[in-house]
Short mmCIF file of C-alpha atoms in Angstrom, two decimals:
data_model
loop_
_atom_site.label_atom_id
_atom_site.label_comp_id
_atom_site.label_asym_id
_atom_site.label_seq_id
_atom_site.Cartn_x
_atom_site.Cartn_y
_atom_site.Cartn_z
CA MET A 3 26.29 103.93 -20.82
CA SER A 4 24.33 103.57 -24.14
CA ILE A 5 27.20 104.36 -26.49
CA LEU A 6 29.67 101.90 -24.84
CA LYS A 7 26.75 99.05 -24.44
CA ASP A 8 26.25 99.84 -28.37
CA TYR A 9 30.46 99.53 -28.59
CA ASN A 10 30.43 96.51 -27.60
CA GLU A 11 27.63 94.45 -29.05
CA PHE A 12 28.90 96.19 -32.35
CA ALA A 13 32.68 93.85 -31.59
CA ARG A 14 30.58 91.12 -30.17
CA LYS A 15 28.68 90.80 -33.46
CA LEU A 16 31.73 91.29 -36.09
CA ARG A 17 33.81 88.86 -34.18
CA CYS A 18 30.72 86.57 -33.61
CA ARG A 19 30.68 87.35 -38.38
CA TYR A 20 34.48 86.51 -38.62
CA MET A 21 34.28 83.38 -36.49
CA PHE A 22 31.50 81.90 -38.40
CA SER A 23 31.66 83.16 -41.68
CA GLN A 24 32.50 79.93 -43.48
CA GLU A 25 29.40 77.79 -42.06
CA LYS A 26 26.73 78.23 -45.00
CA THR A 27 23.68 76.99 -42.41
CA ASP A 28 20.93 79.62 -43.33
CA LEU A 29 20.39 81.17 -39.52
CA HIS A 30 16.74 80.45 -38.27
CA PRO A 31 14.22 83.24 -38.11
CA PHE A 32 12.88 82.53 -34.73
CA ARG A 33 16.74 81.30 -32.84
CA SER A 34 17.52 83.00 -29.59
CA ASN A 35 20.53 84.93 -28.67
CA THR A 36 22.89 83.37 -27.13
CA GLY A 37 25.21 86.12 -26.20
CA TYR A 38 28.06 84.39 -26.79
CA LYS A 39 30.85 86.33 -26.92
CA PRO A 40 34.02 84.88 -28.37
CA ALA A 41 37.64 85.10 -27.69
CA SER A 42 39.67 87.50 -29.56
CA THR A 43 40.13 86.71 -33.21
CA CYS A 44 42.80 87.99 -35.96
CA HIS A 45 45.14 90.97 -35.70
CA THR A 46 43.51 93.11 -38.26
CA LEU A 47 40.14 93.02 -37.06
CA GLU A 48 40.60 93.59 -33.19
CA ASN A 49 42.78 96.37 -34.76
CA TYR A 50 39.79 97.87 -36.35
CA ILE A 51 37.60 96.88 -33.31
CA ASP A 52 40.00 99.00 -30.58
CA LEU A 53 40.43 101.58 -32.96
CA THR A 54 36.86 102.36 -33.33
CA LYS A 55 36.87 102.48 -29.49
CA LEU A 56 39.28 105.01 -29.95
CA GLU A 57 37.14 107.15 -32.38
CA LEU A 58 34.17 107.46 -30.44
CA SER A 59 36.08 108.48 -27.03
CA PHE A 60 36.62 111.16 -29.03
CA LEU A 61 32.79 111.81 -29.75
CA PRO A 62 31.54 114.73 -27.97
CA ILE A 63 28.78 114.86 -25.76
CA GLU A 64 26.00 117.13 -25.59
CA ARG A 65 24.94 117.27 -22.04
CA ASN A 66 22.14 119.73 -21.84
CA VAL A 67 20.43 119.30 -25.58
CA LYS A 68 18.35 121.89 -26.50
CA ASN A 69 14.81 121.97 -27.31
CA ASN A 70 13.67 122.57 -31.00
CA LEU A 71 10.52 123.74 -30.04
CA THR A 72 9.78 126.91 -28.22
CA LYS A 73 8.07 126.88 -25.12
CA GLY A 74 4.54 127.88 -26.15
CA GLU A 75 4.33 125.45 -28.72
CA ARG A 76 5.41 122.30 -25.86
CA ILE A 77 2.65 123.80 -23.87
CA ALA A 78 0.21 123.34 -27.36
CA LEU A 79 1.79 119.75 -27.78
CA ARG A 80 1.01 118.71 -24.44
CA ASN A 81 -2.30 120.50 -24.26
CA LEU A 82 -3.84 118.98 -27.49
CA LYS A 83 -2.24 115.76 -26.02
CA ASN A 84 -4.02 115.85 -22.94
CA ASP A 85 -7.19 117.06 -24.28
CA GLU A 86 -9.80 114.03 -24.34
CA THR A 87 -12.95 115.34 -26.43
CA ILE A 88 -10.64 114.83 -28.98
CA VAL A 89 -8.54 112.44 -31.32
CA ILE A 90 -5.09 113.14 -33.28
CA LYS A 91 -4.41 110.34 -36.37
CA LYS A 92 -2.29 110.26 -39.58
CA ALA A 93 -4.47 110.11 -42.43
CA ASP A 94 -4.36 107.59 -44.54
CA LYS A 95 -2.49 107.27 -47.73
CA ASN A 96 -0.51 110.24 -46.78
CA SER A 97 1.32 112.54 -43.43
CA ASN A 98 -1.27 114.84 -43.20
CA CYS A 99 -2.43 114.94 -39.01
CA VAL A 100 -6.00 114.77 -38.63
CA ILE A 101 -8.11 115.77 -35.61
CA LEU A 102 -11.30 114.52 -34.81
CA ASP A 103 -13.71 115.25 -32.37
CA ARG A 104 -13.65 111.99 -30.06
CA LEU A 105 -17.54 111.33 -30.45
CA ASP A 106 -17.49 111.47 -34.06
CA TYR A 107 -14.45 109.31 -34.14
CA ILE A 108 -16.29 106.83 -31.91
CA THR A 109 -19.16 106.93 -34.15
CA GLU A 110 -17.14 106.15 -37.02
CA VAL A 111 -15.90 102.95 -35.95
CA THR A 112 -18.61 101.90 -34.08
CA ARG A 113 -20.24 102.08 -37.55
CA GLN A 114 -17.75 99.91 -38.97
CA LEU A 115 -18.42 97.52 -36.16
CA ASN A 116 -21.99 97.42 -37.12
CA THR A 117 -20.71 95.89 -40.31
CA GLN A 118 -20.67 92.40 -41.82
CA HIS A 119 -17.41 92.31 -41.59
CA TYR A 120 -17.50 92.02 -37.75
CA CYS A 121 -19.73 90.23 -35.40
CA GLN A 122 -19.88 90.70 -31.59
CA LEU A 123 -19.24 87.59 -29.00
CA ASP A 124 -21.68 86.74 -26.22
CA SER A 125 -18.68 85.76 -23.96
CA PHE A 126 -15.21 85.43 -24.12
CA ASN A 127 -12.12 84.28 -21.58
CA MET A 128 -9.24 85.18 -22.23
CA ALA A 129 -7.68 82.48 -19.86
CA GLU A 130 -9.41 79.98 -22.12
CA LEU A 131 -8.09 81.61 -24.84
CA LYS A 132 -4.20 81.30 -24.44
CA ILE A 133 -4.91 77.70 -23.64
CA GLN A 134 -6.44 76.85 -26.61
CA VAL A 135 -3.52 78.83 -28.59
CA ILE A 136 -1.00 77.16 -26.71
CA GLU A 137 -3.13 73.69 -27.14
CA TYR A 138 -2.64 74.23 -31.14
CA ILE A 139 0.80 75.51 -31.30
CA LYS A 140 1.45 71.87 -29.32
CA SER A 141 -0.23 69.94 -32.10
CA LEU A 142 1.70 71.66 -34.80
CA TYR A 143 4.92 70.47 -32.87
CA ASP A 144 3.29 67.25 -32.44
CA GLN A 145 3.03 66.81 -35.62
CA GLY A 146 6.16 68.34 -37.55
CA ILE A 147 4.52 70.84 -38.87
CA ILE A 148 6.85 73.41 -36.64
CA ASP A 149 10.26 73.21 -34.98
CA LYS A 150 11.33 73.23 -31.77
CA ILE A 151 13.07 76.85 -32.18
CA SER A 152 9.36 77.98 -33.46
CA PHE A 153 7.59 76.37 -30.95
CA LYS A 154 9.51 77.73 -28.30
CA PHE A 155 9.14 80.64 -29.80
CA LEU A 156 5.41 80.88 -30.34
CA THR A 157 5.17 79.52 -26.76
CA ASN A 158 6.78 82.23 -24.87
CA GLY A 159 5.57 82.19 -21.71
CA GLN A 160 6.12 85.97 -20.51
CA LYS A 161 4.70 86.94 -23.89
CA LEU A 162 1.41 85.02 -23.69
CA ARG A 163 0.97 86.01 -19.86
CA ASP A 164 1.13 89.87 -20.89
CA ALA A 165 -1.00 88.75 -23.87
CA ARG A 166 -4.17 91.15 -24.22
CA LEU A 167 -6.97 91.68 -26.74
CA GLY A 168 -6.17 93.11 -30.27
CA ARG A 169 -7.83 96.55 -30.76
CA ILE A 170 -9.36 98.65 -33.64
CA TYR A 171 -8.38 101.81 -34.42
CA ILE A 172 -9.16 103.63 -37.98
CA LEU A 173 -6.63 106.14 -40.13
CA PRO A 174 -8.93 109.04 -41.54
CA LYS A 175 -9.19 108.87 -45.67
CA ILE A 176 -9.36 112.26 -45.57
CA HIS A 177 -7.85 111.47 -49.61
CA ARG A 178 -11.32 110.60 -50.10
CA LEU A 179 -12.98 113.73 -49.88
CA GLU A 180 -13.79 116.10 -52.79
CA THR A 181 -10.65 118.62 -53.75
CA GLU A 182 -12.79 121.31 -52.67
CA THR A 183 -14.63 120.17 -49.51
CA PHE A 184 -10.70 119.13 -48.15
CA LYS A 185 -9.52 122.72 -48.88
CA GLN A 186 -12.56 124.17 -46.50
CA ILE A 187 -11.51 121.53 -43.85
CA GLN A 188 -8.31 122.80 -44.29
CA HIS A 189 -9.76 126.40 -43.65
CA ASP A 190 -12.32 125.97 -41.16
CA GLY A 191 -11.70 122.47 -39.89
CA LEU A 192 -13.86 119.22 -39.65
CA ASN A 193 -16.10 120.45 -36.56
CA GLU A 194 -17.31 123.46 -38.67
CA LEU A 195 -18.57 121.47 -41.91
CA ASN A 196 -19.81 118.88 -39.41
CA ILE A 197 -18.28 115.87 -41.76
CA ILE A 198 -16.87 112.42 -40.79
CA PRO A 199 -14.20 110.87 -42.81
CA PRO A 200 -14.74 108.38 -43.67
CA GLY A 201 -11.76 105.82 -41.56
CA ARG A 202 -9.62 103.09 -43.02
CA PRO A 203 -10.16 100.15 -40.13
CA ILE A 204 -6.71 98.56 -38.60
CA ILE A 205 -7.01 95.84 -36.59
CA SER A 206 -3.51 95.79 -34.44
CA GLN A 207 -2.39 92.45 -32.94
CA CYS A 208 0.60 93.92 -30.73
CA GLY A 209 0.63 91.87 -27.69
CA SER A 210 -2.44 90.28 -28.25
CA VAL A 211 -2.63 86.34 -27.41
CA THR A 212 -1.81 85.89 -31.67
CA GLU A 213 0.83 88.40 -32.10
CA LEU A 214 3.33 85.33 -32.02
CA ILE A 215 1.46 83.69 -34.51
CA GLN A 216 0.76 86.45 -36.62
CA ILE A 217 4.68 87.12 -36.53
CA GLN A 218 5.42 83.45 -37.78
CA ILE A 219 2.90 83.87 -40.92
CA GLN A 220 4.25 86.91 -41.61
CA ILE A 221 7.97 85.09 -42.00
CA GLN A 222 6.33 82.21 -43.60
CA ILE A 223 4.72 84.37 -46.22
CA PHE A 224 7.78 86.01 -46.95
CA TYR A 225 9.59 83.07 -47.42
CA TRP A 226 7.84 81.94 -49.98
CA THR A 227 7.19 84.41 -52.53
CA LYS A 228 10.82 84.77 -52.09
CA HIS A 229 11.74 81.25 -53.26
CA ILE A 230 8.24 81.86 -56.22
#
């Protein structure tokens, strides 16, 4: 059961915090979770943990969760989701939802890819790229630039085996449109006015072969800015 699992993890972390609270060493950002389960600690903490479990046992559990959408609304959302002629994206700079014609969306992405910021590769070998990434990380470790924990994190076998290419998508910049044009779009839609809003390009590295390196760089930058 999810609640019991979360409770056990909560209790484990409390006990760990109590046992190791006197240690002043900073935890490594890429440390692996050992799952260490301390034995019982002090009476006060154990009493609190037991009382928390008792309180949780009285929580009412809703077996039949009611949907907050009507049947018609659920059907409409499902139809929109399955409609392959459109693309639904969050607008850039605000929380508006933008529905674009798929061909218009592809046209804008293609336009951006054909600028000087991107170049097309003649050939590409994912297996070779993975080998190059691992060799580069190993060279950093051999030179003492990264430690063993970082090395193990960056060469996570499962992550690299399942790695894929990064992907690009855009967020429509509807805030760049004129006020009157925006009002017309809200009333008539983009298709009726034949307007393709410019897009903010996002390069997603999630699940890519360089995702872990990106995480390492982000944490390092955060550390540097924190200590400036």
